Coordinates of C-alpha atoms in Angstrom, one line a residue:
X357 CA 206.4 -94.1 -50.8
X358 CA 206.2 -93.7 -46.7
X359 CA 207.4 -91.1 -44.2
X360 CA 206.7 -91.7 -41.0
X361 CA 207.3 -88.2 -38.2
X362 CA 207.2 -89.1 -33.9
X363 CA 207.5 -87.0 -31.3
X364 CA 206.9 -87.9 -27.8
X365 CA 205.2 -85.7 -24.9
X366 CA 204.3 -84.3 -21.6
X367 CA 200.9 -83.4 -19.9
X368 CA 202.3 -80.1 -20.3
X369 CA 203.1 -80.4 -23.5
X370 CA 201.6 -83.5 -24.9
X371 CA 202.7 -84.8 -28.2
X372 CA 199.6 -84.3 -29.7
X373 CA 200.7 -80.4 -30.4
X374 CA 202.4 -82.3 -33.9
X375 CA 198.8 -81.5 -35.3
X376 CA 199.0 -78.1 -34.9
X377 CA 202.6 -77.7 -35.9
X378 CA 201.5 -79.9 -38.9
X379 CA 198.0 -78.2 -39.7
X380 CA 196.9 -81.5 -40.3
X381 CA 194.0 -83.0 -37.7
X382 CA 195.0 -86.2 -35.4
X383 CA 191.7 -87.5 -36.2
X384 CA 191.2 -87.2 -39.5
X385 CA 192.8 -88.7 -42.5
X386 CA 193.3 -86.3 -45.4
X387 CA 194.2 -86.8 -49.0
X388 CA 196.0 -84.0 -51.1
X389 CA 196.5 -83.5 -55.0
X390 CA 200.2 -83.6 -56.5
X391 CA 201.4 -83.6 -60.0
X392 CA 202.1 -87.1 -59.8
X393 CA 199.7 -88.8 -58.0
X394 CA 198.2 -88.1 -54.1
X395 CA 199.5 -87.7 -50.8
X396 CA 197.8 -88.8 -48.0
X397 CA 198.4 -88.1 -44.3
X398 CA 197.2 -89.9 -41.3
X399 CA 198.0 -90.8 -37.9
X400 CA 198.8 -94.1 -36.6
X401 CA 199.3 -92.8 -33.4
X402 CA 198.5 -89.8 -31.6
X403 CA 198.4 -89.7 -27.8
X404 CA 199.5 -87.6 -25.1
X405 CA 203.1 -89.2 -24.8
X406 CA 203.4 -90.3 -28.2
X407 CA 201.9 -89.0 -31.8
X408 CA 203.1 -90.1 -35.5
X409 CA 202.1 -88.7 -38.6
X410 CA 202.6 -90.6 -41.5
X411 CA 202.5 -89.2 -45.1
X412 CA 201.9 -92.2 -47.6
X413 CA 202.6 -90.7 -51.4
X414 CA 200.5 -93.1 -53.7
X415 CA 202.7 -92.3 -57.3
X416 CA 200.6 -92.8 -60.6
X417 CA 203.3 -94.2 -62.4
X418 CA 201.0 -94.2 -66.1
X419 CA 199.9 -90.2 -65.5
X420 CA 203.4 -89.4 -64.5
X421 CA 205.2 -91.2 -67.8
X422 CA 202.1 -89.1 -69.8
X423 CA 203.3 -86.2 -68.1
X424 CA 206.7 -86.4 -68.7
X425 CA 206.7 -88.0 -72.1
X426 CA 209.1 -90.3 -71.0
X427 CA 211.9 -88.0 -70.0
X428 CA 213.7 -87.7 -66.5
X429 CA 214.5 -90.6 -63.8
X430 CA 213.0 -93.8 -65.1
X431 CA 214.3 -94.3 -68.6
X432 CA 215.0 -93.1 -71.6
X433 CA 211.8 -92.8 -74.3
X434 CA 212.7 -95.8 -75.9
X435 CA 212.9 -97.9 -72.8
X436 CA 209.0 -98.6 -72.6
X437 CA 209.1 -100.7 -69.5
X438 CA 211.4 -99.1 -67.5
X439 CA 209.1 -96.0 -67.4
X440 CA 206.3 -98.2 -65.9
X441 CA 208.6 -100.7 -64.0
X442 CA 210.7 -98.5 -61.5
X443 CA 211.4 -97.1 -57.8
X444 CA 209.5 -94.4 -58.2
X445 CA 206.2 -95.7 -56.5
X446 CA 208.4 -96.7 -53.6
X447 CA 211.7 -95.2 -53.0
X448 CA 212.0 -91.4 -51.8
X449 CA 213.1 -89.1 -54.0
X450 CA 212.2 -85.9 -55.5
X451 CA 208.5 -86.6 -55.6
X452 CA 208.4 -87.1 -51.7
X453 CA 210.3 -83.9 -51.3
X454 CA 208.0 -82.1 -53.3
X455 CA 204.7 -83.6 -51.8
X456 CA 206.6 -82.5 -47.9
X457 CA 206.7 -78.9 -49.5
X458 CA 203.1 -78.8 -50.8
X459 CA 201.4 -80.6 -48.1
X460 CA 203.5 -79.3 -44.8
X461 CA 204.0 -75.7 -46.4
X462 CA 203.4 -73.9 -43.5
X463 CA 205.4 -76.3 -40.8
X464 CA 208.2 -75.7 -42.9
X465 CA 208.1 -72.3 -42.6
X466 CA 208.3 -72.4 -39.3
X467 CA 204.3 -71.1 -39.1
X468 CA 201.7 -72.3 -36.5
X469 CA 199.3 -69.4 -35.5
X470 CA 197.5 -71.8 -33.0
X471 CA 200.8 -72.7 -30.9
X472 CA 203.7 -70.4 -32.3
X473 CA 205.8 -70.9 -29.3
X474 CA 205.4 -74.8 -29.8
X475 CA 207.2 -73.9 -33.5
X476 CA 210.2 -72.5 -32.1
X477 CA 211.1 -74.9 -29.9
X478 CA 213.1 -77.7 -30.5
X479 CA 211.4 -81.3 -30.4
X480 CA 211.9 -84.9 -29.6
X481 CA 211.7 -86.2 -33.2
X482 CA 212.2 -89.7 -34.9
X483 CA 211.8 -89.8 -39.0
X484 CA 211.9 -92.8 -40.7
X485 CA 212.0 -93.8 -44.8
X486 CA 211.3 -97.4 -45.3
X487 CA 213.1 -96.9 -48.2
X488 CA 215.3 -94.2 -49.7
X489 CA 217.9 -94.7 -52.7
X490 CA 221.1 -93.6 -51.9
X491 CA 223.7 -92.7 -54.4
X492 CA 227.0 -93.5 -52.3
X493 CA 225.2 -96.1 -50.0
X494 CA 224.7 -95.7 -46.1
X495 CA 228.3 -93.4 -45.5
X496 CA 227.1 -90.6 -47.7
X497 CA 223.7 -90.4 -45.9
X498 CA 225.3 -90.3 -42.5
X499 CA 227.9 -87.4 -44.1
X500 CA 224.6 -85.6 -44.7
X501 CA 223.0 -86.2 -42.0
X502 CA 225.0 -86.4 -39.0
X503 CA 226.7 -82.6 -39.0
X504 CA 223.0 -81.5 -38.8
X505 CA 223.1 -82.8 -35.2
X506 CA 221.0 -85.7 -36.0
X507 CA 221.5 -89.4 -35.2
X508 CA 221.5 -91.9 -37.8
X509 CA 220.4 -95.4 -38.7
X510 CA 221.3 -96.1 -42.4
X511 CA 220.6 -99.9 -43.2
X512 CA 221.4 -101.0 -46.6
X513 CA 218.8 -103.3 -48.1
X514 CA 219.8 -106.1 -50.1
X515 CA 219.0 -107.2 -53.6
X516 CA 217.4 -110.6 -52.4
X517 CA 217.0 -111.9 -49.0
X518 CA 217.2 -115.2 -50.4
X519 CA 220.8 -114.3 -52.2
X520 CA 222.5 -112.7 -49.8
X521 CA 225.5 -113.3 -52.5
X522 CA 223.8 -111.0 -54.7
X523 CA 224.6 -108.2 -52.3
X524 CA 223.5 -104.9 -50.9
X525 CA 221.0 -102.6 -53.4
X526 CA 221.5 -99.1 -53.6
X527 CA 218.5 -98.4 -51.4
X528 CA 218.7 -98.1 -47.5
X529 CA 216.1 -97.9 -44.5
X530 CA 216.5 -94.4 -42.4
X531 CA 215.8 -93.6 -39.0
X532 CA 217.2 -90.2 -38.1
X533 CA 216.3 -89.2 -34.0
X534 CA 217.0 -86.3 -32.7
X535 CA 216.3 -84.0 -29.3
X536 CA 217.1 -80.5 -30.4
X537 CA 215.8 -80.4 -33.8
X538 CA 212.7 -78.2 -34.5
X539 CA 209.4 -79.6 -37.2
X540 CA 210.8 -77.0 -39.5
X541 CA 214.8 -77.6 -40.1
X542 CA 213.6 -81.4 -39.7
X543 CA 211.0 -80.6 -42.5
X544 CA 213.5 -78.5 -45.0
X545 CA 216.5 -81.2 -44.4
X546 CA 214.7 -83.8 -45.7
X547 CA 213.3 -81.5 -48.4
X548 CA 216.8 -80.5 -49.3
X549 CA 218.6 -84.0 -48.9
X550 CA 215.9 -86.7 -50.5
X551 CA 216.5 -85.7 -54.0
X552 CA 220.4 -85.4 -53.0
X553 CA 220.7 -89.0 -52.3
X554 CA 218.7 -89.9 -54.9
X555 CA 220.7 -87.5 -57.5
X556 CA 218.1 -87.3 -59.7
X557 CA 214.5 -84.7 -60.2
X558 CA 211.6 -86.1 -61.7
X559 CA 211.0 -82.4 -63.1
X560 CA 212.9 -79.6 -64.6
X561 CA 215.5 -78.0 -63.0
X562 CA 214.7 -74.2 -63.7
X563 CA 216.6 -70.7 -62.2
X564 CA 214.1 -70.7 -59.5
X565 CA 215.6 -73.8 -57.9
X566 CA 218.4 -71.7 -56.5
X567 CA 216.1 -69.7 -54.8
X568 CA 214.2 -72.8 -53.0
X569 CA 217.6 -74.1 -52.3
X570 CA 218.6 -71.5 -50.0
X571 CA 215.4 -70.7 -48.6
X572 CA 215.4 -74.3 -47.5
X573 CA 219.1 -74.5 -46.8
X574 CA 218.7 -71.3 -44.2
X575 CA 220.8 -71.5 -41.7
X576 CA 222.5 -74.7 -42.0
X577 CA 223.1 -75.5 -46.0
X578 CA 226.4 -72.6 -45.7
X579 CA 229.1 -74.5 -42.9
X580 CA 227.6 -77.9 -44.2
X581 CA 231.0 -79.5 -44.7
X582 CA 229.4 -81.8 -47.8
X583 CA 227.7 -78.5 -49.2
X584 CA 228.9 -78.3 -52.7
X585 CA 227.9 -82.1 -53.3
X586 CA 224.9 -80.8 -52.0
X587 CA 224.4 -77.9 -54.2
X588 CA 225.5 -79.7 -57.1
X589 CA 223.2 -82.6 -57.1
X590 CA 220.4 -80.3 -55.8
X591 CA 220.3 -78.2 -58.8
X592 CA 220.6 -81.6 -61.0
X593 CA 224.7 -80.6 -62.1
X594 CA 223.6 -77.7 -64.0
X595 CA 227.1 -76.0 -64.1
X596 CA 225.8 -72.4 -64.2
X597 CA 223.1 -72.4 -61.3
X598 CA 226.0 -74.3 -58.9
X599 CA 227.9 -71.8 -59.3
X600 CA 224.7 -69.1 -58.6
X601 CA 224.1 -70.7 -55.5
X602 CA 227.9 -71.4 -54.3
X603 CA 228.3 -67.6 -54.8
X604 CA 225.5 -66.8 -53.2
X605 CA 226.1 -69.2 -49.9
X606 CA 229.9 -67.9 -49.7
X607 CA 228.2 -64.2 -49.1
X608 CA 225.6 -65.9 -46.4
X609 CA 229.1 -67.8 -44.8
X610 CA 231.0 -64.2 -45.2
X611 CA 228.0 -62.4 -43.8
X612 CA 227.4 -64.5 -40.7
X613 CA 231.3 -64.6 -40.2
X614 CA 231.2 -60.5 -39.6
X615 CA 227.9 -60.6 -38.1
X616 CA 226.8 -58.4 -40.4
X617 CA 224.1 -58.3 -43.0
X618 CA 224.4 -59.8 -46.7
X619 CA 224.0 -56.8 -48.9
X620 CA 226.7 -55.0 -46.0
X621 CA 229.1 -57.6 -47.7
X622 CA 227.6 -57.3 -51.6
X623 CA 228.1 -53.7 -51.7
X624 CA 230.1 -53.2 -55.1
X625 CA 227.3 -51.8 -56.7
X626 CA 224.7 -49.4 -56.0
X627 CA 221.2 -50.1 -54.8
X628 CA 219.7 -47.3 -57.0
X629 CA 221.6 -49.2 -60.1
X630 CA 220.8 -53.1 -59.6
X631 CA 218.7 -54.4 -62.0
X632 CA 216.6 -57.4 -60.5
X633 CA 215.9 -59.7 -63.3
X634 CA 212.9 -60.9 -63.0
X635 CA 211.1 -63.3 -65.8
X636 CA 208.9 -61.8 -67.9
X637 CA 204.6 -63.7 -67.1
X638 CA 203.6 -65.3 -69.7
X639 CA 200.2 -63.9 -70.0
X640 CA 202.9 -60.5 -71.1
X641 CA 204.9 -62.6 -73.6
X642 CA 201.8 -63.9 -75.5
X643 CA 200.4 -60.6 -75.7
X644 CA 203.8 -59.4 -77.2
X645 CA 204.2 -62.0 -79.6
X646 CA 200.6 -61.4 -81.1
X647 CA 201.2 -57.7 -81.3
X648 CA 204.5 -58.8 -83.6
X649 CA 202.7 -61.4 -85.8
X650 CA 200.0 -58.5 -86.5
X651 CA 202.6 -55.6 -86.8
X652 CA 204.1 -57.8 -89.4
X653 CA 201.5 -58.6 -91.3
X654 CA 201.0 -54.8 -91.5
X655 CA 196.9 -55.2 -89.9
X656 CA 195.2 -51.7 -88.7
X657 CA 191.8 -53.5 -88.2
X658 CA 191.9 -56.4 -85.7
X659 CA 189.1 -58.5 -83.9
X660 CA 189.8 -59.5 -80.3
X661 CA 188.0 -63.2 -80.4
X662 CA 187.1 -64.2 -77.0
X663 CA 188.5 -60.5 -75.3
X664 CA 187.4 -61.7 -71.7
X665 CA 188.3 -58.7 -69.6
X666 CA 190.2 -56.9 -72.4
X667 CA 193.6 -57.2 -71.5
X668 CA 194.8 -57.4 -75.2
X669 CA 192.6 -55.0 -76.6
X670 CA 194.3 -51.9 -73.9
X671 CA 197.3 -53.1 -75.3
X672 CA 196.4 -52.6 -79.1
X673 CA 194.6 -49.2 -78.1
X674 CA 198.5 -47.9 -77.0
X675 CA 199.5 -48.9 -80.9
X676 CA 198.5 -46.0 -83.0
X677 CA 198.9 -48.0 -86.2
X678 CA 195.3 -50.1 -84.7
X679 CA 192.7 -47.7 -86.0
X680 CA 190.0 -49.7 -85.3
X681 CA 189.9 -52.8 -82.3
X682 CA 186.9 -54.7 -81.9
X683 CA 186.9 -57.1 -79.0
X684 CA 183.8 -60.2 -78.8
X685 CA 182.8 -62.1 -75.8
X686 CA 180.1 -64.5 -75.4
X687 CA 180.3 -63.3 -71.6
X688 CA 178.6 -60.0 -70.6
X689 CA 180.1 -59.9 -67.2
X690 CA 183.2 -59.9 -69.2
X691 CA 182.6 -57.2 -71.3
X692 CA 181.6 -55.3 -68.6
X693 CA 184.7 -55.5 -66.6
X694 CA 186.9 -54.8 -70.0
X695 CA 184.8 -51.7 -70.7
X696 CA 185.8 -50.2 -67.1
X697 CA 189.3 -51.2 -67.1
X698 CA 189.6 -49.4 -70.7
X699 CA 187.6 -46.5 -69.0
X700 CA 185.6 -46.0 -72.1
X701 CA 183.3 -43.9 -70.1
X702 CA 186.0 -41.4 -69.7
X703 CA 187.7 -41.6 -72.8
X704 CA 188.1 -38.7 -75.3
X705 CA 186.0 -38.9 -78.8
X706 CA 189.1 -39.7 -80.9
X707 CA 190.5 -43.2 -78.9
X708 CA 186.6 -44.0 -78.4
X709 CA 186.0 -44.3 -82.1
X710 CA 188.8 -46.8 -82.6
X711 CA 186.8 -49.0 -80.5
X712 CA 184.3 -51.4 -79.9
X713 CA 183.1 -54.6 -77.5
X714 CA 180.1 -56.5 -79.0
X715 CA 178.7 -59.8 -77.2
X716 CA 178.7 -63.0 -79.5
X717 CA 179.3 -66.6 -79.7
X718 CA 182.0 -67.7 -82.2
X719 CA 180.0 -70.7 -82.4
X720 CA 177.5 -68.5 -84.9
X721 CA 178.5 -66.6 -88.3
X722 CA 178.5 -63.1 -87.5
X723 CA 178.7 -60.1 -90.2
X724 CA 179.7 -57.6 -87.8
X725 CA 183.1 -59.6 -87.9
X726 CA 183.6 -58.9 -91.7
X727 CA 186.2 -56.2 -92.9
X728 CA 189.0 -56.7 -90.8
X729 CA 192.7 -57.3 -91.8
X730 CA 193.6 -59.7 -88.7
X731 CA 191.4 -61.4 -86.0
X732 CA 193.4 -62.9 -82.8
X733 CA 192.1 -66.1 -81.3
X734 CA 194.1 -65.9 -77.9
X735 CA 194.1 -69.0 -75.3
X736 CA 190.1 -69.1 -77.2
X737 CA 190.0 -72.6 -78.6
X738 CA 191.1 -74.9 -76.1
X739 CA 187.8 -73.2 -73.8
X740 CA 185.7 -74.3 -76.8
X741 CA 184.2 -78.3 -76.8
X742 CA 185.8 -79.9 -79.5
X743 CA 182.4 -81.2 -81.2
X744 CA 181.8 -77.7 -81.5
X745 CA 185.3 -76.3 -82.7
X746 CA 184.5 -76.8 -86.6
X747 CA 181.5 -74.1 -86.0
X748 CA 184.0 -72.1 -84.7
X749 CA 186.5 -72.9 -87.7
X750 CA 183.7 -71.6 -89.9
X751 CA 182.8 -68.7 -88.0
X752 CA 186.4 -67.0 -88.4
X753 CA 187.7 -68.7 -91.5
X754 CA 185.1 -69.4 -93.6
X755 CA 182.6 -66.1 -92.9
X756 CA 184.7 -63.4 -91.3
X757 CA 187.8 -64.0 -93.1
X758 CA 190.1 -61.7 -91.8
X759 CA 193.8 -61.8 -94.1
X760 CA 195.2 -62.7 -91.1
X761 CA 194.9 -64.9 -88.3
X762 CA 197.0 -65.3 -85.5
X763 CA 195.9 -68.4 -82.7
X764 CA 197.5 -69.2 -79.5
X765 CA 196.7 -72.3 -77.1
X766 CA 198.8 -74.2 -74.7
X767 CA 201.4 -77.0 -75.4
X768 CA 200.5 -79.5 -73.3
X769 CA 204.0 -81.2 -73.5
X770 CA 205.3 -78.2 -71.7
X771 CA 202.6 -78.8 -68.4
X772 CA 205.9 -81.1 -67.2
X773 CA 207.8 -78.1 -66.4
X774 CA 205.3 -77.1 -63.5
X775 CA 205.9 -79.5 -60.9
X776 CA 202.8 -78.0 -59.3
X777 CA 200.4 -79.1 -61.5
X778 CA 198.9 -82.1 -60.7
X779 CA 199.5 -84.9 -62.8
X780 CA 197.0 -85.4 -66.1
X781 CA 195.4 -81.9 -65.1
X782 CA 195.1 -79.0 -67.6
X783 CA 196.2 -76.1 -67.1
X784 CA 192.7 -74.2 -66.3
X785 CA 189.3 -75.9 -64.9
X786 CA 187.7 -74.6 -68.0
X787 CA 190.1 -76.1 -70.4
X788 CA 188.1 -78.7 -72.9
X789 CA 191.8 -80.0 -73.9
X790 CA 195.1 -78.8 -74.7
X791 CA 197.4 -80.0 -77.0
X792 CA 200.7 -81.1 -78.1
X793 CA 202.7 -79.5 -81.1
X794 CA 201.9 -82.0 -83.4
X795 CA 198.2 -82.2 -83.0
X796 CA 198.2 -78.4 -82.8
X797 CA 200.0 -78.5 -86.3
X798 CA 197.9 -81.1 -87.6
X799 CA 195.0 -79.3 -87.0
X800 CA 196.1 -76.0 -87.9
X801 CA 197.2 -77.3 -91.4
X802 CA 193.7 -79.0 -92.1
X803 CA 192.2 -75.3 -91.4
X804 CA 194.5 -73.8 -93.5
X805 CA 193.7 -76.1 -96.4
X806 CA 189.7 -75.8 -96.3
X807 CA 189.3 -72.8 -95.7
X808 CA 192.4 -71.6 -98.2
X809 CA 194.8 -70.6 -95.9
X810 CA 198.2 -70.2 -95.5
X811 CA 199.8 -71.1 -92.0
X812 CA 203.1 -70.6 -90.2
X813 CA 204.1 -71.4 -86.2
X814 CA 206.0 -69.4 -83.8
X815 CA 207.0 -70.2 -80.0
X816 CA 205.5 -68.3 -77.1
X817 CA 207.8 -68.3 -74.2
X818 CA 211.1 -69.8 -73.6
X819 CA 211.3 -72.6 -76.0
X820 CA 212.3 -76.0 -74.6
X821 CA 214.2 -78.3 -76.4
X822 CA 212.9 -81.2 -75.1
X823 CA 209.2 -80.5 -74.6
X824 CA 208.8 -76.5 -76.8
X825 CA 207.3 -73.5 -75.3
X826 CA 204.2 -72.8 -72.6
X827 CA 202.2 -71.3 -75.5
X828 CA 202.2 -72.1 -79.3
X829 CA 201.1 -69.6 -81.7
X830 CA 199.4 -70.1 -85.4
X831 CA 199.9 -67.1 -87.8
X832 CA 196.8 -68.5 -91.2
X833 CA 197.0 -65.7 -94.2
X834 CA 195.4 -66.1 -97.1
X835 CA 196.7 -63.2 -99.0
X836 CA 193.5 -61.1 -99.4
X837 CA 194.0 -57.4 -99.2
X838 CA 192.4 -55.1 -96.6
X839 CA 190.7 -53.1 -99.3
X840 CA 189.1 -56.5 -101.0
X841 CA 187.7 -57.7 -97.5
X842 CA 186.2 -53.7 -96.8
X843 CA 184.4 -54.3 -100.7
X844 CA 182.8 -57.8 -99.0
X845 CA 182.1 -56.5 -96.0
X846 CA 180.0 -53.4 -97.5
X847 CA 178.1 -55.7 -100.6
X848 CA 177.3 -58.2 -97.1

């Protein structure tokens, strides 16, 4: 997948400035990590009258089907070849828009502290797509292209030079030139319109989109006479954020008609009474969730397993049915930092006896982690090496045993929906592995069964029905009473 960007120059200003306005050195050839594959950026040319920078996306077609588990452009699951044998290595689409927005942030912004005089002003420019499916052939791209001021070459490509019969593929070869265009519409048109053409995403299409649709779209997506084709095949047809964003661009066309600010127009309601929604972290939701497995499994004395800096265990304190919260870390650093953001130094006699930070390893048995109704493995095991994980598995179920036990980790098959993660990468450096919902079950039911448990799972997170939640949670009881574990813990 290739993207070629020229300008041409004076000794005043020489073209060579496309570095700057880039961020990305004439000399040197960088590479940069997407989720589905690298990009790389080079210059074929750069001299004083004339300077190209190329970007060359090199697609890993096997980590990408892994990654999406066979879903989006490419085939259905069952079509096994088609999701290795496609466009996507070669044709722009969504995954060359994506890569222009990771790798040319700041030039599409508009942002170039060394020469920001040089980003303002409009440039001799020349872009051209070897390649670039086209969902309504070589007319639609110029009804895209050509009210944006620029001048366009749209050359179908045929099925087979040697059958000319055969005819024309859906694919075409674009050149777009223009004189008055600065890097950064040239940069957010192509961002906008690649995936439009193609009419397809190669990731979820969340709420969010609507958002990076208009910030791209600034200032020429509202009078563009195609823009509800636009907006429609943008936001992948999903009926309700179409009509989100056509709302929202009729108040930007209303706005700029009057000359007059947006919220000057959107004034039916109140400032002082608009409710922003904004979505929930997840980091909040998992903490939530835990809190309801233990509330209903009625537990007053809880373990924190692998507390880190204690951001569940300030959350318990604010429970008065926790009388006694005991957080473990193997890291002392760790404990440290949770001890001062609970302020135990400063708190009163009454709160301070409900509890306590201890440094351990879960890879050990540990007595002081007897007598508790519930113990709360949160984002813990997937940190742990997985040679090592039945120590662990002993550790908690086998010595401790706490009546309850409630386990989060990540689902893997939900790492598709973050189109910034690069492709095969977890979701944290540290991560040993993360796993689907079925080996998550599997393992959690082969727990349960040594070590006498029962076990039941709940979503963390908005729950996806193709690929589940972020987070899946494990709630093992094994039905022993808090007054039976407090007998054990004081004959131990």
């Amino acid at each position: 997948m290739f993207l070629t960007i020229t300008t041409t120059g004076t000794p005043e200003h020489p073209a060579t400035d496309l570095g700057f306005l880039l961020h990305k050195h004439p000399d040197k050839a960088q590479a940069f990590s997407t989720s589905f594959g690298t990009a790389h950026v080079f210059y074929p040319e750069a001299e004083e009258r004339g300077c190209t920078a190329a970007l060359l996306l090199e697609v890993d077609a096997v980590a990408l089907v892994r990654r999406g588990k066979g879903k989006g452009r490419g085939g259905a699951p069952d079509a096994a070849l088609a999701q290795y044998v496609n466009d996507r290595p070669y044709a722009a689409s969504s995954l060359l828009a994506v890569a222009l927005g990771n790798v040319f942030s700041s030039a599409m912004r508009g942002v170039c502290r060394a020469l920001p005089e040089r980003a303002a002003e409009p440039l001799p420019l020349r872009v051209e797509v070897p390649a670039v499916p086209a969902r309504g052939g070589p007319g639609l791209v110029r009804r895209l292209f050509e009210p944006l001021g620029w001048a366009v070459t749209a050359e179908a490509v045929p099925l087979d030079t040697e059958f000319p019969e055969w005819g024309d593929s859906r694919y075409v070869r674009l050149v777009l030139e223009s004189g008055t265009r600065t890097l950064s519409d040239a940069l957010r048109h192509l961002y906008v319109l690649l995936p439009v053409l193609d009419d397809a995403k190669h990731y979820w299409v969340s709420p969010d989109e609507v958002d990076k649709l208009l910030r791209a779209g600034e200032g020429w997506l509202p009078g563009h006479p195609e823009q509800k084709l636009i907006t429609s095949r943008y936001l992948s047809r999903r009926w309700s954020l179409t009509r989100e964003a056509m709302e929202r661009l009729e108040l930007l066309r209303l706005a700029e008609t009057d000359d007059s600010e947006v919220e000057e127009i959107d004034n039916a309601v109140a400032p002082e009474t608009e409710q922003e929604d904004r979505p929930t972290p997840l980091a909040v939701l998992r903490r939530e969730a835990i809190l309801a497995a233990l509330a209903d499994h009625a537990a007053a004395r809880v373990l924190d397993l692998g507390c880190g800096e204690g951001h569940l265990v300030r959350e318990l304190l604010k429970e008065p049915r926790f009388t006694r919260i005991t957080g473990v870390d193997v890291s002392v650093r760790a404990l440290t930092i949770a001890a001062r953001r609970l302020g135990l130094d400063r708190m009163g006699e009454r709160q301070a006896a409900r509890v306590n930070l201890l440094q351990g390893s879960l890879a050990y048995t540990d007595k002081r982690l007897k007598g508790y109704d519930a113990a709360v493995l949160s984002e813990v095991i997937e940190h742990v090496d997985l040679p090592r994980l039945p120590a662990l598995e002993y550790a908690v179920f086998g010595a401790a045993r706490p009546a309850t036990v409630v386990v989060t980790t990540p689902n893997v098959e939900y790492n598709v929906r973050w189109e910034t993660l690069p492709a095969g990468h977890v979701r944290h450096r540290d991560h040993r592995f993360e796993w689907t919902r079925e080996e998550f079950r599997t393992w959690a039911a082969k727990v349960a069964e040594r070590h006498g448990y029962e076990v039941g799972f709940r979503p963390v997170g908005p729950d996806d029905p193709e690929v589940g939640p972020p987070t899946q949670m494990a709630v093992f009881t094994n039905g022993i009473t808090t007054d039976t574990t407090e007998k054990e813990a004081e004959a131990a």
